mmCIF file of C-alpha atoms in Angstrom:
data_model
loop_
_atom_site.group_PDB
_atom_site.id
_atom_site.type_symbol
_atom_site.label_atom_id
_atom_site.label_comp_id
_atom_site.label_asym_id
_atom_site.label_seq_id
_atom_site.Cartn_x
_atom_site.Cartn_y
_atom_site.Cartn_z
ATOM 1 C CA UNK A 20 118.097 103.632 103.355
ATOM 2 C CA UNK A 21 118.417 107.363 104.186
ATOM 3 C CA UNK A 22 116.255 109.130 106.376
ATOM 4 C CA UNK A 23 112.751 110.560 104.714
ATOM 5 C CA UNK A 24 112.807 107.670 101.957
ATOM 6 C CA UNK A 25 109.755 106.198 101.580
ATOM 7 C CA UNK A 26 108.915 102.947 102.830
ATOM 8 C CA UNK A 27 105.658 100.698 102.747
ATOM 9 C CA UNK A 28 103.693 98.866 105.458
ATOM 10 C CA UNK A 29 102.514 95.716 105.167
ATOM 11 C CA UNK A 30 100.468 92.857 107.816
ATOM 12 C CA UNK A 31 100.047 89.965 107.253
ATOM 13 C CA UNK A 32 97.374 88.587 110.259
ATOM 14 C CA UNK A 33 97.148 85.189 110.469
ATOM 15 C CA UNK A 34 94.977 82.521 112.812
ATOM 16 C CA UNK A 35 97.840 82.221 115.603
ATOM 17 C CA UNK A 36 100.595 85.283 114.626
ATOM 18 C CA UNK A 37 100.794 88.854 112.640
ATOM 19 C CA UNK A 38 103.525 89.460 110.757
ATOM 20 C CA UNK A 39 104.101 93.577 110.099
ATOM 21 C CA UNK A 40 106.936 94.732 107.868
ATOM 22 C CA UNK A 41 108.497 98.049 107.108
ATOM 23 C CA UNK A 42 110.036 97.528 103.588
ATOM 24 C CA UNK A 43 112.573 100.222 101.474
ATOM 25 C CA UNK A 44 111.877 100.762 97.716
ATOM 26 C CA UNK A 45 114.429 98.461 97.241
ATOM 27 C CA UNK A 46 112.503 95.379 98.949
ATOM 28 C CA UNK A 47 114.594 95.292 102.382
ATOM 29 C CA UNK A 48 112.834 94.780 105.481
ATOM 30 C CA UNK A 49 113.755 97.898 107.302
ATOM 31 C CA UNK A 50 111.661 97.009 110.310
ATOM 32 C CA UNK A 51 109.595 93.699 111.519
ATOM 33 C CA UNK A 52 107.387 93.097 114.506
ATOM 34 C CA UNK A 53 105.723 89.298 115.062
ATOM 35 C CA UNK A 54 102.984 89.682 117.459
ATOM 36 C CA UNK A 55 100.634 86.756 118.800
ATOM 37 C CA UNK A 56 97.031 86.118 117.723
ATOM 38 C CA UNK A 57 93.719 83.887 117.944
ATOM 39 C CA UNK A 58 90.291 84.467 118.409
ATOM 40 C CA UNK A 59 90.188 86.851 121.120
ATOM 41 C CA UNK A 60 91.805 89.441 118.348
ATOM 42 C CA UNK A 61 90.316 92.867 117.799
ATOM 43 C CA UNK A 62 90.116 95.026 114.558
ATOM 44 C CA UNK A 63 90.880 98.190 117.167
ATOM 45 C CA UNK A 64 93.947 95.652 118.686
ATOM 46 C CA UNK A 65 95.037 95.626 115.083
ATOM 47 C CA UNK A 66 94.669 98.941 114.008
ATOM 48 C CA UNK A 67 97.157 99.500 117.210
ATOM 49 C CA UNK A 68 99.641 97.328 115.383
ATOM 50 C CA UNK A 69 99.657 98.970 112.234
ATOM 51 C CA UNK A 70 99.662 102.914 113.874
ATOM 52 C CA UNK A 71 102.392 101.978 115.329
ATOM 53 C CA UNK A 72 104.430 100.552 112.544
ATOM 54 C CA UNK A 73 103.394 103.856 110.759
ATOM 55 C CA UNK A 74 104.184 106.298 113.822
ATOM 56 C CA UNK A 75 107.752 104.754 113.756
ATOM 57 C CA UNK A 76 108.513 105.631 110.381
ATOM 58 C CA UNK A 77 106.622 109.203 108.753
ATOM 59 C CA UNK A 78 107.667 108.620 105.203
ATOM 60 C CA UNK A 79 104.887 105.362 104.878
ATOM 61 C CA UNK A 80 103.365 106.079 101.544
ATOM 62 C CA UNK A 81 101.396 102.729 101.342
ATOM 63 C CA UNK A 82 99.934 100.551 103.913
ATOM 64 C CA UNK A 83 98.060 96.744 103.302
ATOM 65 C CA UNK A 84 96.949 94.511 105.078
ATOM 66 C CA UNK A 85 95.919 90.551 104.437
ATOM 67 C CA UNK A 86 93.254 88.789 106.213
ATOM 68 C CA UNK A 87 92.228 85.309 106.755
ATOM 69 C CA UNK A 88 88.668 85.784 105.682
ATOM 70 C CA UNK A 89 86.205 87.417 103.173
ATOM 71 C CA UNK A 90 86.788 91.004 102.294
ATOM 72 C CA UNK A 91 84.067 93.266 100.335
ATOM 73 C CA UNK A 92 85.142 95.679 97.733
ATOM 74 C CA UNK A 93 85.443 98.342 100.624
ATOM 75 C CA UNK A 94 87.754 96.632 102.415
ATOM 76 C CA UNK A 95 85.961 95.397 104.978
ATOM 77 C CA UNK A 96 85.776 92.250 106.840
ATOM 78 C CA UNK A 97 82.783 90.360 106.365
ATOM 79 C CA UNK A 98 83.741 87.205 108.120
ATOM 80 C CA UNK A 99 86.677 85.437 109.278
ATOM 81 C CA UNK A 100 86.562 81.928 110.708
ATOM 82 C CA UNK A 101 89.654 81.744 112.840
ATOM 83 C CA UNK A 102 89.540 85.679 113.679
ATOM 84 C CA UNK A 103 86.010 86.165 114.363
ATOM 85 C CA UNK A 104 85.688 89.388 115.993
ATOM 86 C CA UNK A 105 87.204 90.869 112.765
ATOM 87 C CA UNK A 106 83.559 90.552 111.305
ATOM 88 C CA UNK A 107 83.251 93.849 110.244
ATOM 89 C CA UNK A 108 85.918 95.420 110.763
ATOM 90 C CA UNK A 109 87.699 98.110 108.683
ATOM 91 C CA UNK A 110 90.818 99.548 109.157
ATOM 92 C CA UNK A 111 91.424 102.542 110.540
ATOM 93 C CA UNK A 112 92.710 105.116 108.342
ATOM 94 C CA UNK A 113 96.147 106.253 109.192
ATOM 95 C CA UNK A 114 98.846 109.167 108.745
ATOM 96 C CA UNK A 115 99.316 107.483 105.004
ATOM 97 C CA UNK A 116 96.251 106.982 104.721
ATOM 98 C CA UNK A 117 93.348 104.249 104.488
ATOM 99 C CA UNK A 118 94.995 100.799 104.311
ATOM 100 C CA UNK A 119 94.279 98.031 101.067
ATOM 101 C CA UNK A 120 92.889 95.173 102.689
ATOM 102 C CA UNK A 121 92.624 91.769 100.864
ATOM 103 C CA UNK A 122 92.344 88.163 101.648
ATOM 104 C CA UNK A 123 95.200 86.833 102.925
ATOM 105 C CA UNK A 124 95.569 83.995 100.349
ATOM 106 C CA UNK A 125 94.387 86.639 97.009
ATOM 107 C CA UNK A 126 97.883 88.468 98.742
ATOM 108 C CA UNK A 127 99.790 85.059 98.290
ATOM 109 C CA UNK A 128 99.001 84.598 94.659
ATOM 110 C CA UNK A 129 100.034 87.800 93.823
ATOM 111 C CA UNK A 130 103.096 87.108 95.265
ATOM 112 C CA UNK A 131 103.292 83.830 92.997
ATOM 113 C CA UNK A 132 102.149 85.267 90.071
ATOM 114 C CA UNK A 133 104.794 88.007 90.468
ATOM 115 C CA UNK A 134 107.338 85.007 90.778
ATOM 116 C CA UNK A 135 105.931 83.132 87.903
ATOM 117 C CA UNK A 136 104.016 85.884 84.955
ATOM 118 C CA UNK A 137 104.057 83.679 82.295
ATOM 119 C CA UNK A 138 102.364 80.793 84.100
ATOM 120 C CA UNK A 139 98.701 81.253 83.329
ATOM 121 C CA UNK A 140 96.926 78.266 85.167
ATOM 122 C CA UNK A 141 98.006 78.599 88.688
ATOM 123 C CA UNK A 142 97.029 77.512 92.482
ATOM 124 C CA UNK A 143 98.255 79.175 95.284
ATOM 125 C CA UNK A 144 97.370 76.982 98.644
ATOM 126 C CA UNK A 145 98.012 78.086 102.054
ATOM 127 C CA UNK A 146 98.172 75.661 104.737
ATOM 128 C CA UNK A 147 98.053 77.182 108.346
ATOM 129 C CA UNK A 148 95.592 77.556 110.890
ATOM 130 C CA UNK A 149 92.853 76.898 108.026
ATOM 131 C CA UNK A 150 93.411 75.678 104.427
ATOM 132 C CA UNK A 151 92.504 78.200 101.251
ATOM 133 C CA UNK A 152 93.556 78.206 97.780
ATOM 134 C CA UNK A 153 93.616 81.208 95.385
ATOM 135 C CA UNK A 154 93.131 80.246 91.248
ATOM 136 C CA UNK A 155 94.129 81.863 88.512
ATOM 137 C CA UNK A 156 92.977 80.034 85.505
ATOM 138 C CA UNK A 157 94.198 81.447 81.923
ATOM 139 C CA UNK A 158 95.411 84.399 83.356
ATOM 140 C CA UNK A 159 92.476 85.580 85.196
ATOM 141 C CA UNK A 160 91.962 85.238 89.066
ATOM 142 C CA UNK A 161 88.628 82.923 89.727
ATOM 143 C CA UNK A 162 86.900 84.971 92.433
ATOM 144 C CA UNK A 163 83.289 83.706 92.105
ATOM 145 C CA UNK A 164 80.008 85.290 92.288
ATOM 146 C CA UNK A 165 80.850 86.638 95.919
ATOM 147 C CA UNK A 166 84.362 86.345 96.308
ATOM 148 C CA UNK A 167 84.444 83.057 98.089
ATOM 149 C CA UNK A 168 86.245 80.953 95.588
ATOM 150 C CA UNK A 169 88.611 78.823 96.832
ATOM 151 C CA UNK A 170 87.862 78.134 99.639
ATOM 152 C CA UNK A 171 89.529 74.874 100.154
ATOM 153 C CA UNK A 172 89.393 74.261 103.460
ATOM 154 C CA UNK A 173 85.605 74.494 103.638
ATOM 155 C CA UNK A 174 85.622 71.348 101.525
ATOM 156 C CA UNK A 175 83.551 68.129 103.274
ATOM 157 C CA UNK A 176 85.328 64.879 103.536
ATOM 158 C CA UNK A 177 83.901 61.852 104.399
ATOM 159 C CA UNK A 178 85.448 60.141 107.575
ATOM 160 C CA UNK A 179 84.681 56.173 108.047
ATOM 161 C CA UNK A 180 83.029 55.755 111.075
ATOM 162 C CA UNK A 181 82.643 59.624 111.694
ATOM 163 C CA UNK A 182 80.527 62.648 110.507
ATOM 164 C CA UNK A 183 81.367 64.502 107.562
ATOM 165 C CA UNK A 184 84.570 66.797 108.292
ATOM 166 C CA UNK A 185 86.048 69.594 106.182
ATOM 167 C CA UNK A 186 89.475 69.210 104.934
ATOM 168 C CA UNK A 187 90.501 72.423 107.578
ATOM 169 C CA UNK A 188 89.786 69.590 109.901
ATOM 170 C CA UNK A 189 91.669 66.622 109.067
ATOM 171 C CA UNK A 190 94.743 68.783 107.013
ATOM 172 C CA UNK A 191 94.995 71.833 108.186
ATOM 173 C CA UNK A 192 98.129 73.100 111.296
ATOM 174 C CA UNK A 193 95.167 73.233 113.550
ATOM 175 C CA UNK A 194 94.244 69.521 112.682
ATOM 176 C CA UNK A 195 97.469 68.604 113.802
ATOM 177 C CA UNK A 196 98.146 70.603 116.893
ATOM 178 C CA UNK A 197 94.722 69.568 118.249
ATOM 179 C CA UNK A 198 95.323 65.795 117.616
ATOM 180 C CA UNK A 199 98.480 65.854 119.468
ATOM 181 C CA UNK A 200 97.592 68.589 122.380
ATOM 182 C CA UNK A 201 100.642 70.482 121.917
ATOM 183 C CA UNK A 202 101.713 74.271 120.559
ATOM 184 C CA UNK A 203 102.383 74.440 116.719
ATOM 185 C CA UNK A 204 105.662 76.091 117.641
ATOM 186 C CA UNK A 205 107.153 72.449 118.944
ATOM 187 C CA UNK A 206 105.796 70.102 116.170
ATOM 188 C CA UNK A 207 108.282 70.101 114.042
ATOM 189 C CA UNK A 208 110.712 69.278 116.838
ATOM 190 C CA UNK A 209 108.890 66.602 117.750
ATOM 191 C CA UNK A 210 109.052 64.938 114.653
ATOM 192 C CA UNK A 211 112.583 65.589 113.882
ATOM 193 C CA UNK A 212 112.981 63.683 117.685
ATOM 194 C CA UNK A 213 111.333 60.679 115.911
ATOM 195 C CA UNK A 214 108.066 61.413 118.041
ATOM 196 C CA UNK A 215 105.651 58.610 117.048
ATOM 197 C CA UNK A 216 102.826 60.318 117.804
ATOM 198 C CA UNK A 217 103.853 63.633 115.723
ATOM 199 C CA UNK A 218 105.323 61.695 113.090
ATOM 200 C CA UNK A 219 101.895 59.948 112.130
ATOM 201 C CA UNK A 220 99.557 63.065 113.302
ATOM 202 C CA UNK A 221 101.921 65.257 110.626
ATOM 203 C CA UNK A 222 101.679 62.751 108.098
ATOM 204 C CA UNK A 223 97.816 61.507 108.066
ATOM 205 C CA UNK A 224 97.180 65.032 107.927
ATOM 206 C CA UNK A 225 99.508 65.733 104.534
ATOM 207 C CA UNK A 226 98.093 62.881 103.299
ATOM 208 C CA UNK A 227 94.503 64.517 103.942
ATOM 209 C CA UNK A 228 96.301 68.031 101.803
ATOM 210 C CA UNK A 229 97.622 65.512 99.284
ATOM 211 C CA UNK A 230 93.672 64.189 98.413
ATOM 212 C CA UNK A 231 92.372 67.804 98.378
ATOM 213 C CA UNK A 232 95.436 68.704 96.395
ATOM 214 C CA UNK A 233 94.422 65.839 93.794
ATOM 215 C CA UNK A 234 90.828 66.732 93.394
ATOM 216 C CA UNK A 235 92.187 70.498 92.833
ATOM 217 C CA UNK A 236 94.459 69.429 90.261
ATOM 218 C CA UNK A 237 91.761 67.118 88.667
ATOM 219 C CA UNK A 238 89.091 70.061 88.487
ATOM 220 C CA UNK A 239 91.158 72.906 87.352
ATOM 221 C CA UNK A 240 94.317 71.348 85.974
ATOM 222 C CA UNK A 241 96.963 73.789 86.540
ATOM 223 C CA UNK A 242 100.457 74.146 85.364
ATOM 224 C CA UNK A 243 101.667 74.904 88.877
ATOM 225 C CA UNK A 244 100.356 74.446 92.540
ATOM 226 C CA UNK A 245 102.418 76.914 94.821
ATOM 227 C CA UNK A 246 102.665 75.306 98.650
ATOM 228 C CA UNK A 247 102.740 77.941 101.140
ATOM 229 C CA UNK A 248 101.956 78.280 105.307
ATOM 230 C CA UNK A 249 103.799 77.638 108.291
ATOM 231 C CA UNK A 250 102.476 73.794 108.035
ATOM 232 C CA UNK A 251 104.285 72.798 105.645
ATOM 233 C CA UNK A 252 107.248 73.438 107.649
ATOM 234 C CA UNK A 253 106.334 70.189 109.790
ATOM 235 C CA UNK A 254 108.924 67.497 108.433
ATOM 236 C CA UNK A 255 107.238 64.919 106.152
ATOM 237 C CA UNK A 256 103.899 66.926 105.481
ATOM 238 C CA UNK A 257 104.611 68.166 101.798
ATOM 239 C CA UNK A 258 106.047 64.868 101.571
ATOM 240 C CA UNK A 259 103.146 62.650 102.372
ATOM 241 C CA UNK A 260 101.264 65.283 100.213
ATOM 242 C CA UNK A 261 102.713 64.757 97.493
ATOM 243 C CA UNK A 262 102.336 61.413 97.400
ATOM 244 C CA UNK A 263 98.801 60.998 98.400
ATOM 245 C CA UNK A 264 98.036 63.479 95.636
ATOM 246 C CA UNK A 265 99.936 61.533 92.848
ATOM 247 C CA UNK A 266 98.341 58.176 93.812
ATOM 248 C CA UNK A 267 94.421 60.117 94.063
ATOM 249 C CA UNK A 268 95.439 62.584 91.335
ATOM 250 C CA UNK A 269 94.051 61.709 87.261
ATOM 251 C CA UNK A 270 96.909 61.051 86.080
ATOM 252 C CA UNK A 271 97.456 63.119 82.924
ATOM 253 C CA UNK A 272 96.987 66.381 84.653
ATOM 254 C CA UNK A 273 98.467 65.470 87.762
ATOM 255 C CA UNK A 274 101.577 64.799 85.369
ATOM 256 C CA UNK A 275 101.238 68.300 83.651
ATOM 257 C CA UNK A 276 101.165 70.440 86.797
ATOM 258 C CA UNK A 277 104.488 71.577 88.636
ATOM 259 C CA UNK A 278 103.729 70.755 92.638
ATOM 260 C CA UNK A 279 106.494 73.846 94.539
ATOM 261 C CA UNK A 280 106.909 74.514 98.036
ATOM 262 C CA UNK A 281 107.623 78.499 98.477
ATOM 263 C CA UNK A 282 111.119 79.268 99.735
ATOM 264 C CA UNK A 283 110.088 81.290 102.797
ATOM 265 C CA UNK A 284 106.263 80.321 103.205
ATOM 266 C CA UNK A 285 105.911 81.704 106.658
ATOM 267 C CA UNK A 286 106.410 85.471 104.112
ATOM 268 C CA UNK A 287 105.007 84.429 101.081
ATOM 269 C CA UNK A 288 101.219 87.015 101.714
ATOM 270 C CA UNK A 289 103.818 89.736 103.115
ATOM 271 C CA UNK A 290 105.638 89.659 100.177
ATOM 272 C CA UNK A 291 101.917 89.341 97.974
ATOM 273 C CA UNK A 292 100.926 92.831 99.918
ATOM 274 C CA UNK A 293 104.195 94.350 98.890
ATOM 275 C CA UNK A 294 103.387 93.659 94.732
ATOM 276 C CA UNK A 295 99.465 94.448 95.195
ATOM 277 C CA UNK A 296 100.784 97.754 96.442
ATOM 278 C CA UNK A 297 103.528 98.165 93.873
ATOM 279 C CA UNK A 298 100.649 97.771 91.029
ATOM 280 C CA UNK A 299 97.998 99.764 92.696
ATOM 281 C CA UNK A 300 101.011 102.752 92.461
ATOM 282 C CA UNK A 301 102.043 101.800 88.881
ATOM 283 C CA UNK A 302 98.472 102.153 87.875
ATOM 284 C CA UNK A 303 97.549 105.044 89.858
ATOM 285 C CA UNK A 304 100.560 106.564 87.758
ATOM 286 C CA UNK A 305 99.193 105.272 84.399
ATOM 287 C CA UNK A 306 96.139 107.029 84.966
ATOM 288 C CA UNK A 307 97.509 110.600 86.287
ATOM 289 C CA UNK A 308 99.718 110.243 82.992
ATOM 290 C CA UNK A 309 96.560 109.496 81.011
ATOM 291 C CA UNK A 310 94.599 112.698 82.248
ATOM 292 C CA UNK A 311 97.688 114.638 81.744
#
């Protein structure tokens, strides 16, 4: 890109990492920074983040950012379960002025629906540190009375010989790194090792995603279930997924819906942030044309 062109800013701030991009008009990532997080993260830690993202390059004409956690129609954070000192937090405006904040997985099926237009019943799911799902169901995102629809995660289980559990804590990246006491980052080398330990943590807990997966499909029957999240990046958890959902699945819509694992999950929100923006500009633009 030459110098001046315009780029946008995008974050995509997850449970355990934040993912900021620089991107030309074109789609290239000009510029990337991957920074830790966890619960000890600060809306005024993040706003850092972003200014400085923004400082580095003057011609920012758009800025987003995706949350894991319920965001009013201000863009504000009302809660967040794995970040929760963003409670309230709104970002701080900066030299391109006042960020688009949305929920991290509403960012993910725009980025799916973008891939897909034509596919009108649709669940995005996003496996990470937590489990959420975003619905679009004949072409119109399901959002609920408050905006917590979809939240997956959140979902009881029943446990033999346990209390109730949610599915975020039998399925979710967090499930497995606390059952085997290690970082997320060396999973997936553990079971490629032939770990015994990983190997059955990684799969009881896709099996877990595969029964949530079935009662989704079951409920809502969609034509498509999109797979997204660093966790299913652990060998053999889409795998026992699948399976669990085919065997807990009804059968006829479980046949009818189209069960695909994103490409590049770990930038699948980034990428949602990037069209949310594009459309917010395209109809900012229909509407200056209109009053013209």
């Amino acid at each position: 890109m030459e110098p001046g062109d315009a780029v946008l800013v995008v974050a995509d701030v997850g449970g355990t990492k934040a993912l900021l991009r620089a991107l030309a008009a074109d789609g290239s990532v000009v510029a990337e920074v991957l920074e830790p997080t966890g619960p000890g993260t600060t809306g005024e830690r993040l706003d850092r983040l972003v200014g400085e993202v923004v400082a580095e390059h003057p011609s920012t004409r758009s800025v987003a950012v995706a949350v894991p956690g319920l965001v009013d129609p201000e863009g504000r954070v009302v809660v967040s379960d794995v970040l929760p000192l963003l409670a309230g937090w709104r970002p701080r405006p900066t030299a391109a002025g006042a960020p688009v904040v949305v929920n991290d997985v509403r960012a993910a099926l725009a980025a799916a629906r973008a891939a897909a237009p034509e596919v009108r019943d649709l669940v995005v799911v996003v496996v990470g540190t937590g489990i959420a799902a975003g619905v679009v169901s004949g072409g119109n995102v399901l959002e609920g009375a408050d905006g917590w629809a979809g939240e997956l995660g959140s979902v009881p289980v029943d446990l033999a010989g346990r209390d109730t559990a949610t599915l975020d804590d039998v399925a979710s990246g967090r499930a497995v790194v606390e059952a085997l006491g290690r970082p997320g980052a060396e999973v997936a080398a553990l079971v490629a090792g032939g770990d015994p330990a990983a190997t059955d943590a990684v799969a009881r807990a896709g099996a877990a995603l595969g029964r949530g997966l079935a009662t989704v499909v079951t409920l809502l029957n969609p034509a498509r279930v999109v797979l997204a999240g660093g966790t299913t990046r652990y060998p053999g958890y889409v795998e026992a997924a699948e399976s669990a959902a085919a065997e807990a699945a009804l059968p006829e819509p479980w046949a009818r819906c189209e069960l695909v694992v994103d490409d590049d999950p770990g930038t699948l929100v980034a990428r949602g942030l990037v069209a949310l923006l594009e459309d917010d500009a395209a109809t900012s633009g229909q509407a200056r044309r209109g009053r013209a």
